[in-house]
Short mmCIF file of C-alpha atoms and ligand atoms in Angstrom, two decimals:
data_model
loop_
_atom_site.label_atom_id
_atom_site.label_comp_id
_atom_site.label_asym_id
_atom_site.label_seq_id
_atom_site.Cartn_x
_atom_site.Cartn_y
_atom_site.Cartn_z
CA UNK A 162 -19.10 23.14 -15.71
CA UNK A 163 -18.60 19.35 -15.96
CA UNK A 164 -15.89 17.95 -13.66
CA UNK A 165 -12.67 17.09 -15.48
CA UNK A 166 -11.18 13.69 -14.62
CA UNK A 167 -7.53 13.56 -13.50
CA UNK A 168 -5.23 13.35 -16.53
CA UNK A 169 -3.54 10.12 -15.56
CA UNK A 170 -2.83 7.34 -18.03
CA UNK A 171 -5.03 4.28 -17.45
CA UNK A 172 -1.88 2.15 -17.83
CA UNK A 173 0.49 3.65 -15.23
CA UNK A 174 3.37 1.26 -16.05
CA UNK A 175 3.38 2.01 -19.80
CA UNK A 176 6.95 2.22 -21.09
CA UNK A 177 8.48 0.45 -18.08
CA UNK A 178 10.28 -2.89 -18.38
CA UNK A 179 9.90 -5.36 -15.54
CA UNK A 180 11.81 -8.65 -15.26
CA UNK A 181 9.89 -11.35 -13.42
CA UNK A 182 12.17 -14.09 -12.10
CA UNK A 183 10.43 -17.33 -11.19
CA UNK A 184 11.99 -19.89 -8.81
CA UNK A 185 11.15 -23.52 -8.18
CA UNK A 186 8.38 -23.38 -5.61
CA UNK A 187 4.78 -24.45 -5.71
CA UNK A 188 3.76 -20.76 -5.58
CA UNK A 189 5.27 -20.36 -9.10
CA UNK A 190 1.76 -20.61 -10.55
CA UNK A 191 0.80 -17.43 -8.69
CA UNK A 192 3.53 -15.55 -10.59
CA UNK A 193 1.29 -15.96 -13.65
CA UNK A 194 -1.21 -13.56 -12.06
CA UNK A 195 1.60 -11.12 -11.25
CA UNK A 196 2.73 -11.17 -14.91
CA UNK A 197 -0.85 -10.60 -16.04
CA UNK A 198 -1.41 -7.78 -13.53
CA UNK A 199 1.75 -5.95 -14.61
CA UNK A 200 1.10 -6.34 -18.37
CA UNK A 201 -2.47 -5.09 -17.87
CA UNK A 202 -1.00 -1.97 -16.27
CA UNK A 203 1.13 -1.42 -19.36
CA UNK A 204 4.49 -2.87 -18.28
CA UNK A 205 6.71 -4.69 -20.77
CA UNK A 206 7.32 -7.92 -18.84
CA UNK A 207 10.20 -10.36 -19.47
CA UNK A 208 9.96 -13.63 -17.56
CA UNK A 209 13.19 -15.36 -16.49
CA UNK A 210 12.35 -18.71 -14.89
CA UNK A 211 15.01 -20.86 -13.26
CA UNK A 212 15.41 -24.25 -14.98
CA UNK A 213 13.98 -26.11 -11.97
CA UNK A 214 10.90 -23.85 -11.87
CA UNK A 215 9.88 -25.22 -15.27
CA UNK A 216 8.87 -28.39 -13.36
CA UNK A 217 6.05 -26.24 -11.95
CA UNK A 218 5.10 -23.88 -14.80
CA UNK A 219 6.28 -24.25 -18.40
CA UNK A 220 7.79 -21.77 -20.85
CA UNK A 221 4.62 -21.57 -23.00
CA UNK A 222 2.66 -20.08 -20.10
CA UNK A 223 5.24 -17.34 -19.59
CA UNK A 224 5.56 -16.54 -23.29
CA UNK A 225 1.78 -16.36 -23.73
CA UNK A 226 1.23 -14.16 -20.70
CA UNK A 227 4.18 -11.81 -21.23
CA UNK A 228 3.96 -11.69 -25.06
CA UNK A 229 7.75 -12.01 -25.05
CA UNK A 230 10.18 -14.89 -25.69
CA UNK A 231 11.54 -16.66 -22.60
CA UNK A 232 15.13 -17.81 -21.94
CA UNK A 233 16.56 -19.56 -18.90
CA UNK A 234 20.21 -20.05 -19.73
CA UNK A 235 23.12 -17.67 -20.22
CA UNK A 236 24.06 -19.78 -23.26
CA UNK A 237 20.92 -18.86 -25.24
CA UNK A 238 20.95 -15.71 -27.37
CA UNK A 239 24.70 -15.39 -26.74
CA UNK A 240 25.14 -12.98 -29.67
CA UNK A 241 22.85 -10.41 -28.00
CA UNK A 242 24.55 -10.88 -24.60
CA UNK A 243 21.14 -11.50 -22.98
CA UNK A 244 22.58 -12.14 -19.50
CA UNK A 245 23.80 -8.55 -19.37
CA UNK A 246 21.18 -6.80 -21.49
CA UNK A 247 18.16 -7.97 -19.48
CA UNK A 248 19.46 -6.49 -16.25
CA UNK A 249 20.72 -3.30 -17.89
CA UNK A 250 17.41 -2.52 -19.56
CA UNK A 251 15.17 -3.33 -16.58
CA UNK A 252 13.24 -0.73 -14.59
CA UNK A 253 12.63 -3.34 -11.87
CA UNK A 254 13.53 -6.98 -11.24
CA UNK A 255 10.93 -8.94 -9.26
CA UNK A 256 11.40 -12.54 -8.14
CA UNK A 257 8.16 -14.47 -7.48
CA UNK A 258 8.46 -16.76 -5.61
CA UNK A 259 11.94 -16.26 -4.16
CA UNK A 260 12.97 -19.57 -2.58
CA UNK A 261 15.43 -20.02 0.30
CA UNK A 262 17.95 -21.49 -2.15
CA UNK A 263 17.60 -18.55 -4.52
CA UNK A 264 18.12 -16.01 -1.75
CA UNK A 265 21.23 -17.90 -0.62
CA UNK A 266 22.61 -17.74 -4.16
CA UNK A 267 21.68 -14.06 -4.53
CA UNK A 268 23.38 -13.26 -1.23
CA UNK A 269 26.57 -14.97 -2.42
CA UNK A 270 26.55 -13.06 -5.70
CA UNK A 271 26.43 -16.24 -7.78
CA UNK A 272 25.80 -15.90 -11.51
CA UNK A 273 25.18 -19.52 -12.43
CA UNK A 274 21.96 -18.97 -14.35
CA UNK A 275 20.27 -16.17 -16.28
CA UNK A 276 18.26 -14.93 -13.29
CA UNK A 277 21.20 -14.57 -10.87
CA UNK A 278 23.32 -13.03 -13.65
CA UNK A 279 20.52 -10.49 -14.25
CA UNK A 280 20.48 -9.62 -10.54
CA UNK A 281 24.21 -8.91 -10.55
CA UNK A 282 23.98 -6.66 -13.59
CA UNK A 283 20.90 -4.60 -12.82
CA UNK A 284 20.99 -1.24 -11.04
CA UNK A 285 17.17 -1.07 -11.00
CA UNK A 286 15.17 -1.85 -7.83
CA UNK A 287 15.21 -5.56 -6.96
CA UNK A 288 12.14 -6.96 -5.23
CA UNK A 289 12.00 -10.48 -3.81
CA UNK A 290 8.68 -12.06 -2.82
CA UNK A 291 9.69 -15.09 -0.74
CA UNK A 292 7.56 -18.21 -0.31
CA UNK A 293 8.64 -21.24 1.71
CA UNK A 294 7.78 -23.26 4.76
CA UNK A 295 7.87 -21.45 8.09
CA UNK A 296 10.86 -23.49 9.30
CA UNK A 297 12.90 -22.50 6.24
CA UNK A 298 11.90 -18.82 6.54
CA UNK A 299 12.81 -18.78 10.23
CA UNK A 300 16.12 -20.67 9.85
CA UNK A 301 19.10 -18.54 10.93
CA UNK A 302 20.72 -19.03 7.51
CA UNK A 303 17.68 -17.61 5.71
CA UNK A 304 17.30 -14.78 8.26
CA UNK A 305 20.91 -13.82 7.71
CA UNK A 306 20.59 -13.99 3.93
CA UNK A 307 17.51 -11.73 4.07
CA UNK A 308 19.30 -9.26 6.36
CA UNK A 309 22.35 -9.09 4.08
CA UNK A 310 20.20 -8.68 0.96
CA UNK A 311 18.17 -5.91 2.63
CA UNK A 312 21.34 -4.15 3.76
CA UNK A 313 22.34 -4.01 0.09
CA UNK A 314 19.06 -2.32 -0.82
CA UNK A 315 17.23 -5.41 -2.08
CA UNK A 316 13.54 -5.16 -1.16
CA UNK A 317 12.47 -8.43 0.44
CA UNK A 318 8.69 -8.37 0.95
CA UNK A 319 7.51 -9.93 4.22
CA UNK A 320 5.76 -13.20 3.39
CA UNK A 321 2.14 -13.58 4.43
CA UNK A 322 0.79 -15.92 7.08
CA UNK A 323 -1.68 -18.62 6.21
CA UNK A 324 -2.12 -22.00 4.57
CA UNK A 325 1.15 -23.42 3.19
CA UNK A 326 1.61 -26.21 0.63
CA UNK A 327 0.57 -29.05 2.89
CA UNK A 328 -2.05 -28.99 5.62
CA UNK A 329 0.14 -26.74 7.75
CA UNK A 330 -0.23 -23.01 8.25
CA UNK A 331 2.24 -20.29 9.27
CA UNK A 332 4.48 -17.50 8.00
CA UNK A 333 5.99 -18.13 4.58
CA UNK A 334 3.04 -17.90 2.25
CA UNK A 335 3.47 -15.84 -0.92
CA UNK A 336 1.54 -12.55 -0.60
CA UNK A 337 -1.48 -12.43 -2.94
CA UNK A 338 -0.47 -11.59 -6.57
CA UNK A 339 -2.53 -8.37 -6.43
CA UNK A 340 -0.56 -7.31 -3.33
CA UNK A 341 2.75 -7.96 -5.13
CA UNK A 342 1.61 -6.02 -8.22
CA UNK A 343 0.61 -3.03 -6.03
CA UNK A 344 3.94 -3.21 -4.22
CA UNK A 345 5.87 -3.16 -7.52
CA UNK A 346 3.74 -0.20 -8.67
CA UNK A 347 4.54 1.69 -5.49
CA UNK A 348 8.29 1.01 -5.82
CA UNK A 349 8.19 2.28 -9.42
CA UNK A 350 6.09 5.30 -8.36
CA UNK A 351 8.74 6.07 -5.70
CA UNK A 352 11.28 6.64 -8.49
CA UNK A 353 14.60 7.79 -7.10
CA UNK A 354 13.31 8.24 -3.53
CA UNK A 355 15.33 6.23 -1.05
CA UNK A 356 14.37 4.60 2.26
CA UNK A 357 13.99 8.03 3.90
CA UNK A 358 11.43 6.78 6.45
CA UNK A 359 13.69 4.00 7.83
CA UNK A 360 13.15 3.73 11.59
CA UNK A 361 9.93 5.79 11.46
CA UNK A 362 6.73 4.39 12.96
CA UNK A 363 3.70 5.38 10.91
CA UNK A 364 0.05 4.80 11.82
CA UNK A 365 -2.50 5.25 9.05
CA UNK A 366 -6.27 4.97 9.24
CA UNK A 367 -8.20 4.12 6.08
CA UNK A 368 -11.62 3.10 4.78
CA UNK A 369 -15.05 4.18 5.93
CA UNK A 370 -16.43 3.52 9.39
CA UNK A 371 -19.68 1.56 9.74
CA UNK A 372 -22.13 2.52 12.47
CA UNK A 373 -24.64 -0.20 13.33
CA UNK A 374 -28.31 0.83 13.33
CA UNK A 375 -29.49 -2.63 14.33
CA UNK A 376 -28.10 -6.19 13.86
CA UNK A 377 -28.77 -5.93 10.11
CA UNK A 378 -28.19 -2.33 9.00
CA UNK A 379 -25.27 0.10 9.06
CA UNK A 380 -24.64 3.77 8.30
CA UNK A 381 -21.49 4.16 6.24
CA UNK A 382 -19.89 6.13 3.36
CA UNK A 383 -18.28 5.56 -0.03
CA UNK A 384 -14.64 5.46 1.09
CA UNK A 385 -12.87 2.44 -0.50
CA UNK A 386 -9.75 2.53 1.69
CA UNK A 387 -7.54 2.56 -1.45
CA UNK A 388 -5.85 5.91 -0.73
CA UNK A 389 -4.99 4.95 2.86
CA UNK A 390 -3.73 1.54 1.71
CA UNK A 391 -1.58 3.21 -0.97
CA UNK A 392 -0.10 5.50 1.71
CA UNK A 393 0.64 2.50 3.93
CA UNK A 394 2.31 0.73 1.01
CA UNK A 395 4.35 3.81 0.09
CA UNK A 396 5.51 4.28 3.70
CA UNK A 397 6.56 0.59 3.89
CA UNK A 398 8.38 0.90 0.55
CA UNK A 399 10.29 3.87 2.06
CA UNK A 400 11.40 1.85 5.06
CA UNK A 401 8.81 2.80 7.72
CA UNK A 402 7.21 0.30 10.04
CA UNK A 403 3.53 0.76 9.36
CA UNK A 404 0.25 0.04 11.16
CA UNK A 405 -2.90 0.32 9.11
CA UNK A 406 -6.20 0.69 10.95
CA UNK A 407 -8.68 -0.34 8.28
CA UNK A 408 -12.34 0.51 8.75
CA UNK A 409 -15.08 -1.43 6.97
CA UNK A 410 -13.00 -2.04 3.84
CA UNK A 411 -12.60 -5.36 2.07
CA UNK A 412 -9.46 -4.44 0.12
CA UNK A 413 -6.44 -6.74 0.33
CA UNK A 414 -4.06 -4.96 2.77
CA UNK A 415 -0.53 -4.13 1.56
CA UNK A 416 2.37 -6.51 2.17
CA UNK A 417 4.59 -5.92 5.18
CA UNK A 418 2.05 -3.76 6.98
CA UNK A 419 0.53 -4.58 10.36
CA UNK A 420 -3.24 -4.43 9.81
CA UNK A 421 -6.04 -4.11 12.34
CA UNK A 422 -9.63 -4.12 11.11
CA UNK A 423 -12.34 -2.07 12.79
CA UNK A 424 -15.95 -1.17 12.12
CA UNK A 425 -17.18 1.88 14.04
CA UNK A 426 -15.76 5.36 14.73
CA UNK A 427 -15.50 4.38 18.40
CA UNK A 428 -13.40 1.28 17.61
CA UNK A 429 -11.20 3.32 15.27
CA UNK A 430 -10.65 5.99 17.95
CA UNK A 431 -9.64 3.29 20.47
CA UNK A 432 -7.10 1.73 18.06
CA UNK A 433 -5.58 5.15 17.30
CA UNK A 434 -5.25 5.94 21.02
CA UNK A 435 -3.52 2.60 21.60
CA UNK A 436 -0.94 3.34 18.93
CA UNK A 437 -0.38 7.11 19.16
CA UNK A 438 2.10 7.05 22.03
CA UNK A 439 4.61 5.05 19.99
CA UNK A 440 3.95 6.67 16.58
CA UNK A 441 6.17 9.23 14.84
CA UNK A 442 3.54 9.96 12.18
CA UNK A 443 -0.26 9.63 12.28
CA UNK A 444 -2.24 9.95 9.08
CA UNK A 445 -6.03 10.07 9.33
CA UNK A 446 -7.11 8.96 5.85
CA UNK A 447 -10.26 7.20 7.10
CA UNK A 448 -13.68 8.68 6.40
CA UNK A 449 -14.94 8.71 9.98
CA UNK A 450 -18.66 8.96 10.64
CA UNK A 451 -19.43 12.22 12.43
CA UNK A 452 -22.59 10.81 13.96
CA UNK A 453 -23.64 7.45 15.33
CA UNK A 454 -26.97 6.00 16.45
CA UNK A 455 -27.68 4.10 19.67
CA UNK A 456 -27.98 0.68 17.98
CA UNK A 457 -31.18 -1.28 18.46
CA UNK A 458 -30.66 -4.83 19.81
CA UNK A 459 -33.32 -6.20 17.48
CA UNK A 460 -34.04 -5.46 13.84
CA UNK A 461 -36.00 -2.21 13.46
CA UNK A 462 -39.44 -3.01 12.00
CA UNK A 463 -41.80 -0.92 9.93
CA UNK A 464 -44.74 0.20 12.00
CA UNK A 465 -48.28 0.29 10.65
CA UNK A 466 -49.49 3.86 10.21
CA UNK A 467 -46.02 5.40 10.33
CA UNK A 468 -44.67 6.65 7.03
CA UNK A 469 -41.06 7.21 8.09
CA UNK A 470 -38.38 6.53 10.65
CA UNK A 471 -36.65 9.18 12.73
CA UNK A 472 -33.12 8.37 13.82
CA UNK A 473 -31.41 10.04 16.74
CA UNK A 474 -27.69 10.34 16.09
CA UNK A 475 -25.05 11.56 18.50
CA UNK A 476 -21.73 13.14 17.52
CA UNK A 477 -18.65 10.93 17.51
CA UNK A 478 -15.25 11.93 18.85
CA UNK A 479 -13.19 14.09 16.45
CA UNK A 480 -10.12 11.86 16.44
CA UNK A 481 -7.89 14.19 14.43
CA UNK A 482 -8.59 17.21 16.63
CA UNK A 483 -8.12 15.07 19.72
CA UNK A 484 -4.68 14.02 18.47
CA UNK A 485 -3.64 17.64 17.94
CA UNK A 486 -4.91 18.60 21.43
CA UNK A 487 -3.17 15.68 23.15
CA UNK A 488 0.07 16.48 21.33
CA UNK A 489 -0.11 20.09 22.55
CA UNK A 490 -0.64 18.87 26.11
CA UNK A 491 2.08 16.21 25.94
CA UNK A 492 5.80 16.27 25.55
CA UNK A 493 6.42 13.96 22.65
CA UNK A 494 6.24 15.54 19.19
CA UNK A 495 4.83 13.59 16.27
CA UNK A 496 3.58 14.53 12.81
CA UNK A 497 -0.19 14.62 12.30
CA UNK A 498 -1.88 14.57 8.89
CA UNK A 499 -5.51 14.55 7.87
CA UNK A 500 -7.66 14.52 4.77
CA UNK A 501 -10.49 16.75 3.65
CA UNK A 502 -12.78 15.33 0.98
CA UNK A 503 -14.91 18.34 0.02
CA UNK A 504 -17.41 19.54 -2.54
CA UNK A 505 -18.21 23.16 -3.31
CA UNK A 506 -21.69 24.50 -2.48
CA UNK A 507 -23.70 27.73 -2.74
CA UNK A 508 -21.65 29.29 0.10
CA UNK A 509 -18.05 28.32 -0.66
CA UNK A 510 -15.73 26.59 -3.05
CA UNK A 511 -14.41 23.15 -2.07
CA UNK A 512 -10.96 24.71 -1.46
CA UNK A 513 -12.42 27.40 0.83
CA UNK A 514 -14.11 24.67 2.91
CA UNK A 515 -10.81 22.79 3.09
CA UNK A 516 -8.90 25.92 4.12
CA UNK A 517 -11.31 26.51 7.02
CA UNK A 518 -11.01 22.85 7.99
CA UNK A 519 -7.19 23.01 7.94
CA UNK A 520 -7.28 25.93 10.42
CA UNK A 521 -9.92 24.31 12.63
CA UNK A 522 -8.21 20.91 12.84
CA UNK A 523 -4.65 22.17 13.32
CA UNK A 524 -2.96 19.16 11.69
CA UNK A 525 0.52 19.69 10.25
CA UNK A 526 -0.76 18.71 6.82
CA UNK A 527 -4.29 18.41 5.46
CA UNK A 528 -4.67 16.72 2.07
CA UNK A 529 -7.65 18.23 0.31
CA UNK A 530 -9.37 16.49 -2.58
CA UNK A 531 -12.39 17.74 -4.46
CA UNK A 532 -14.69 14.73 -4.49
CA UNK A 533 -16.90 16.22 -7.16
CA UNK A 534 -13.86 15.71 -9.45
CA UNK A 535 -12.36 12.52 -8.04
CA UNK A 536 -14.65 9.51 -7.82
CA UNK A 537 -14.59 7.37 -4.68
CA UNK A 538 -12.95 4.01 -5.34
CA UNK A 539 -10.91 5.35 -8.30
CA UNK A 540 -7.25 4.42 -8.76
CA UNK A 541 -6.22 8.07 -9.23
CA UNK A 542 -6.44 11.18 -7.08
CA UNK A 543 -5.62 14.89 -7.04
CA UNK A 544 -4.51 16.36 -3.70
CA UNK A 545 -3.74 19.89 -2.50
CA UNK A 546 -1.70 20.10 0.69
CA UNK A 547 -2.57 22.72 3.30
CA UNK A 548 -0.75 23.52 6.52
CA UNK A 549 -2.33 24.34 9.90
CA UNK A 550 -2.65 28.01 8.86
CA UNK A 551 -4.57 27.01 5.73
CA UNK A 552 -1.66 27.93 3.42
CA UNK A 553 -1.19 25.83 0.30
CA UNK A 554 2.07 23.86 0.52
CA UNK A 555 1.82 21.96 -2.76
CA UNK A 556 -0.40 19.91 -5.02
CA UNK A 557 -0.16 16.59 -6.79
CA UNK A 558 -2.12 14.51 -9.26
CA UNK A 559 -1.61 10.90 -10.33
CA UNK A 560 -2.19 7.31 -9.32
CA UNK A 561 -2.93 6.79 -5.63
CA UNK A 562 0.61 5.37 -5.32
CA UNK A 563 2.14 8.49 -6.90
CA UNK A 564 0.16 10.98 -4.79
CA UNK A 565 1.01 8.95 -1.67
CA UNK A 566 4.72 9.36 -2.33
CA UNK A 567 4.21 13.10 -2.90
CA UNK A 568 2.38 13.34 0.44
CA UNK A 569 5.13 11.37 2.20
CA UNK A 570 7.71 13.84 0.81
CA UNK A 571 5.93 16.51 2.89
CA UNK A 572 5.80 14.15 5.88
CA UNK A 573 9.54 13.42 5.54
CA UNK A 574 10.40 17.14 5.56
CA UNK A 575 8.09 17.75 8.56
CA UNK A 576 9.88 14.93 10.41
CA UNK A 577 13.25 16.38 9.52
CA UNK A 578 12.22 19.82 10.78
CA UNK A 579 10.87 18.32 13.99
CA UNK A 580 13.98 16.24 14.63
CA UNK A 581 16.13 19.29 13.93
N1 CTP B 675 -11.96 12.91 11.31
C1 CTP B 675 -11.72 12.42 12.55
N2 CTP B 675 -12.75 12.14 13.39
C2 CTP B 675 -14.02 12.38 13.02
C3 CTP B 675 -14.28 12.91 11.74
C4 CTP B 675 -13.22 13.16 10.90
O1 CTP B 675 -10.56 12.22 12.91
N3 CTP B 675 -15.01 12.11 13.86
C5 CTP B 675 -10.81 13.21 10.43
C6 CTP B 675 -10.82 12.48 9.10
O2 CTP B 675 -10.13 11.24 9.18
C7 CTP B 675 -10.09 13.46 8.19
C8 CTP B 675 -10.44 14.82 8.77
O3 CTP B 675 -10.87 14.57 10.12
O4 CTP B 675 -8.69 13.30 8.28
C9 CTP B 675 -11.52 15.55 8.04
O5 CTP B 675 -12.66 14.73 7.95
P1 CTP B 675 -14.01 15.30 7.36
O6 CTP B 675 -15.04 14.24 7.42
O7 CTP B 675 -13.70 15.92 6.03
O8 CTP B 675 -14.28 16.49 8.36
P2 CTP B 675 -15.28 16.70 9.53
O9 CTP B 675 -14.49 17.19 10.69
O10 CTP B 675 -16.06 15.46 9.76
O11 CTP B 675 -16.17 17.88 9.00
P3 CTP B 675 -17.44 17.85 7.98
O12 CTP B 675 -17.86 16.44 7.80
O13 CTP B 675 -18.45 18.68 8.67
O14 CTP B 675 -16.94 18.49 6.71
#
């Protein structure tokens, strides 16, 4: 029987209205890519630029990209009460870039232009993507404004580090547009979920390990790292402090997440060990190589008269099982989750393989996906959750952001049970 693809709309934001506020910063041009990314995913985008931001990017750009008219003043469209309607009808309000001045005004509750008025009216999630020089970001006034805004439930994305407007580098750079679009998607996928993972330290591994054969060649697998990255993003959106150990993947890591990049199974195991003692939750989403070769120092050459090459591979450490064993031996409880990407074969169904794996590994939660149905690198997934006894605890299907939130619901209830 041919595999049926997950029934998920290709435009996950269809039917949702997103307001993009644009402030007067040089990064305003990057907001154009955010508008494009969100409209491509089906969102109905309304751009509300501040007057000063039009010095950087003009109205025509926003109207062309959003396919909607653009207003900046509360005195335009007065008959339709635009300054109230925009905020009331929004599913999310996103400000890209959010300048220090804008955050100060938002903190004070000013309503002196259409964007700040929209912020006061809306009850939808508000997301600010700040961009400014390091000194401005680190100034006590800005720190305090960010703290106050966050305490009111406003989501202020951590700015990235890197090249700023001049020749200087530091914290304060706008996260890449793709990262902001993914963040908005995850917030919308979270729906009514609150910051239930506030104060929780989550370590997630993702991607596929790469085992060197020689200085040129590697043994690896098809894992893209997207599911693990979506989990990291979802955990950050829900208030957790997140470390992502990313193996061999070139994806742009999520905003606000501490990322460490590794190559081999051995490096991944070492990074997990370093972090496990301070973690409340460990999620092994990485596709870890089960075997590794003794790498040759020089490039392996073809040999005359030999028609093949025999590789000797040795087993790598089973990191997930090791975590469960160390937890049993230790005193500190933490939640452990794994993944099982399976296919059926002549002996067993994919689910039967996963059930055996759940019992053998002993993780609190094992997320099984049938990889003959779900392509590697896809933006959607279908997961079945099994406990350590192999019992099915639930199932979910959707975008990788949606299934991540469903998985974190299980993690949140495991944490609650553990904390009594
Ligand atoms: N895993 C791990 N360390 C390994 C191999 C896998 O921690 N050396 C973890 C993966 O991150 C995943 C789970 O174990 O969470 C299941 O991985 P999988 O490759 O499906 O299982 P294996 O134990 O490798 O069994 P097999 O490949 O024989 O199916």
